[in-house]
Amino acid sequence: MSLIEIEGLRKVYRSPFLRREVVGLEQLDLSVETNEIFGFLGPNGAGKSTTLKILTGIIQATAGSAKIAGQPVGTPAAREILGFMPEFPTFHDFLRAEEFLTFYGELSGMRREALPARIDEVLSLVGLPGVQDRPLRGFSKGMLQRIGLAQAVLHDPDLVILDEPMSGLDPVGRRDVRRLMEGLKAQGKTVLFSSHVLNDVEEVADRITVVREGRNVLSGTIESLLSGQRFELVVRQQPASGAWTKTAEGYHCYCEHEEAAQLAVRALSEAGISIVRCQRERRSLEELFFLDISEEESP
Amino acid sequence: MTRAVLAIAQLTLREALRKRVFVNLAVFAALMVGVSLLMTGLTIGQHQRVIHSVSFTVLAVVGNLLAVFLGAGLIAHEVERRTLYTIVSRPIRRWVFVVGRYLGLASVLAINTLIGGLLVKVVLMISNYPAFEHFMVSLCLIYAEMLIVLSISVVFSAFSTPTLSATFSFCFWVIGRLSVELQELAVLAKNDGLATAMNAAYSVLPNLGRLDPMNLLIHNELPDGGHVGMLLLYTLLYIGVMLAAACWTFERRDLK
């Protein structure tokens, strides 16, 4: 059984006075397995935050079903194993860091005597050691993002949901968040996160799904999605036939599929031409993302 | 759940302390000293009663305005600032938040009323007047009114913006103070439909006039135990119904 199971999820935002309807999610299907880092991608307004809000009980779905560990979302039982950090987190800034985390620990039912040690631990984990007595009012945007992560992992949840965790962070902060996610995975936890920073997603996610206009348009493991159909072939000397391009490495060309590449390698070997490299083309996530968007936009 | 309710109540009390909500008491104290000095020169033989009357009125007005404005922001502000996102995603029901916030604000108002009452006693002591015999009962009536007004503003806060909630709750407070007039209007109305509407409005709206300590001050006599019991029951029932309505609404609300 998947840890998160979403089937046919639909969300319509209704304006009661204007009688206007905005579709936030059309027909979303998604499953997140235990102990994986799952990236949730899509352009602005695609339905990423809407999905995460439904999962965390902030809003209710109009139709379809969503379950966490077999429990319907919206029930306290579904939120037992959940830690969540929203996009652009805002907190009660009159609190000091320790008071803030104690408050969330108590809401999560943590034992009071275990809290001080755990607070020290998570503050170090998110790169904020020694800030226990500082009021949140004086925190920078990056520090607020980090303390938001601290409250999400404070009660050691099995599932951590992060909405745009890298936004507002400098490169060091982004690296720390990636490490934190990897650390959570190493502990057997599951992480579901949305992000606009495609390089970060590519580096850290095991599987991704791309949503647009409330539907999944692309899903799979990073490896399967980024591996292209074409094969890149690089040789030292220019062969007599074929469309070869000269580069610093030698001459290279693309074969459209694996069989064509095998035939080309055999022919080159017979001709005595030494092959530098023959491998499946790998796209970046950014290329894939924009390729997918341009396919949708073309008439 | 009790622990979560208490944690939220404690957060609310801490917020009031750090945001200096009790600054209103300084205004109240200044008003009290000013009024008592002024009244000493203007009234003959009624100083004690005037000081009591003015102080109870100011205490009730300041306290109820606090109830209106703090209650109006109780849920609505949290929704606007999105501080609720991380709270409702915890394994708690939403009513826990409503009740915790209500209890927190009720304790803020209790502290406010107690300190206000203490200030009145100090002013009376300085003026060499004894405190009114039913002083504490009067404070309890003022506090009960605040609790009802607070519960009404929580209902509005559960589905509306802070500004609208404050406006609606303020109107309800004013109408609640005058709701007895509705019953009298119903008697005078020549139209049956209008009389029924007046009576219905009277039944639904809070009857805050019953909690006015001025009646005690004028008659200087405590009503019998049965009447006090009914007042207490009325207050608790009204608050209970209002909080249940607020929780029901908030449980179903999308926090966009």
Tab-separated table of C-alpha atoms in Angstrom, chain A residues 11 13-14 53 56-60 76 79-80 82 84 86-88 90-92 94-96 99 103-104 106-112 151-152 155, chain B residues 1 3-8 10-11 14-15 18-19 78 81-94 96 101 251-256:
chain	number	residue	atom	x	y	z
A	11	LYS	CA	-11.046	20.981	-6.177
A	13	TYR	CA	-12.986	27.154	-5.441
A	14	ARG	CA	-16.360	28.835	-5.252
A	53	LYS	CA	-3.333	21.851	1.316
A	56	THR	CA	-2.682	18.552	5.216
A	57	GLY	CA	-6.349	19.273	5.997
A	58	ILE	CA	-6.189	23.012	5.281
A	59	ILE	CA	-8.824	22.781	2.558
A	60	GLN	CA	-11.287	20.082	1.553
A	76	PRO	CA	-6.601	13.811	12.803
A	79	ARG	CA	-2.221	13.909	10.291
A	80	GLU	CA	-0.683	11.761	13.068
A	82	LEU	CA	2.561	14.210	9.124
A	84	PHE	CA	4.202	20.174	7.116
A	86	PRO	CA	3.744	25.756	3.932
A	87	GLU	CA	5.032	28.061	1.201
A	88	PHE	CA	6.217	31.422	2.611
A	90	THR	CA	4.444	32.900	8.664
A	91	PHE	CA	4.448	32.272	12.369
A	92	HIS	CA	3.550	33.929	15.667
A	94	PHE	CA	6.074	37.382	19.280
A	95	LEU	CA	7.359	33.951	20.354
A	96	ARG	CA	10.957	33.018	20.996
A	99	GLU	CA	8.555	28.753	22.896
A	103	PHE	CA	4.017	25.037	21.268
A	104	TYR	CA	4.140	22.820	18.169
A	106	GLU	CA	2.586	20.162	22.587
A	107	LEU	CA	0.114	20.285	19.696
A	108	SER	CA	1.717	17.102	18.370
A	109	GLY	CA	1.376	15.372	21.738
A	110	MET	CA	5.113	15.163	22.466
A	111	ARG	CA	6.187	14.499	26.037
A	112	ARG	CA	7.056	17.795	27.744
A	151	GLN	CA	8.620	22.613	13.334
A	152	ALA	CA	7.824	20.228	10.462
A	155	HIS	CA	7.835	15.364	16.254
B	1	MET	CA	-6.782	17.242	23.449
B	3	ARG	CA	-3.113	19.709	26.511
B	4	ALA	CA	-3.514	21.152	23.028
B	5	VAL	CA	-6.381	23.397	24.211
B	6	LEU	CA	-4.223	24.659	27.088
B	7	ALA	CA	-1.213	25.196	24.796
B	8	ILE	CA	-3.359	27.378	22.497
B	10	GLN	CA	-1.378	29.899	26.811
B	11	LEU	CA	-0.231	31.132	23.396
B	14	ARG	CA	1.277	35.290	25.905
B	15	GLU	CA	0.322	37.154	22.722
B	18	ARG	CA	3.657	40.708	24.487
B	19	LYS	CA	1.421	42.890	22.322
B	78	GLU	CA	-4.827	33.782	11.875
B	81	ARG	CA	-1.684	35.768	8.231
B	82	ARG	CA	-1.690	32.052	7.360
B	83	THR	CA	-0.301	31.189	10.805
B	84	LEU	CA	-3.073	28.582	10.997
B	85	TYR	CA	-1.640	26.374	8.257
B	86	THR	CA	0.916	24.712	10.499
B	87	ILE	CA	-1.549	24.486	13.401
B	88	VAL	CA	-4.441	22.789	11.594
B	89	SER	CA	-2.035	20.338	9.944
B	90	ARG	CA	-1.282	18.912	13.419
B	91	PRO	CA	-3.327	15.927	14.623
B	92	ILE	CA	-5.947	18.059	16.365
B	93	ARG	CA	-9.544	18.898	15.520
B	94	ARG	CA	-10.260	22.499	14.620
B	96	VAL	CA	-9.502	22.613	19.795
B	101	ARG	CA	-8.264	30.691	21.708
B	251	GLU	CA	-14.513	22.807	10.902
B	252	ARG	CA	-16.013	23.184	7.423
B	253	ARG	CA	-14.119	26.233	6.296
B	254	ASP	CA	-11.431	26.190	3.613
B	255	LEU	CA	-8.407	28.179	4.774
B	256	LYS	CA	-7.371	29.720	1.470
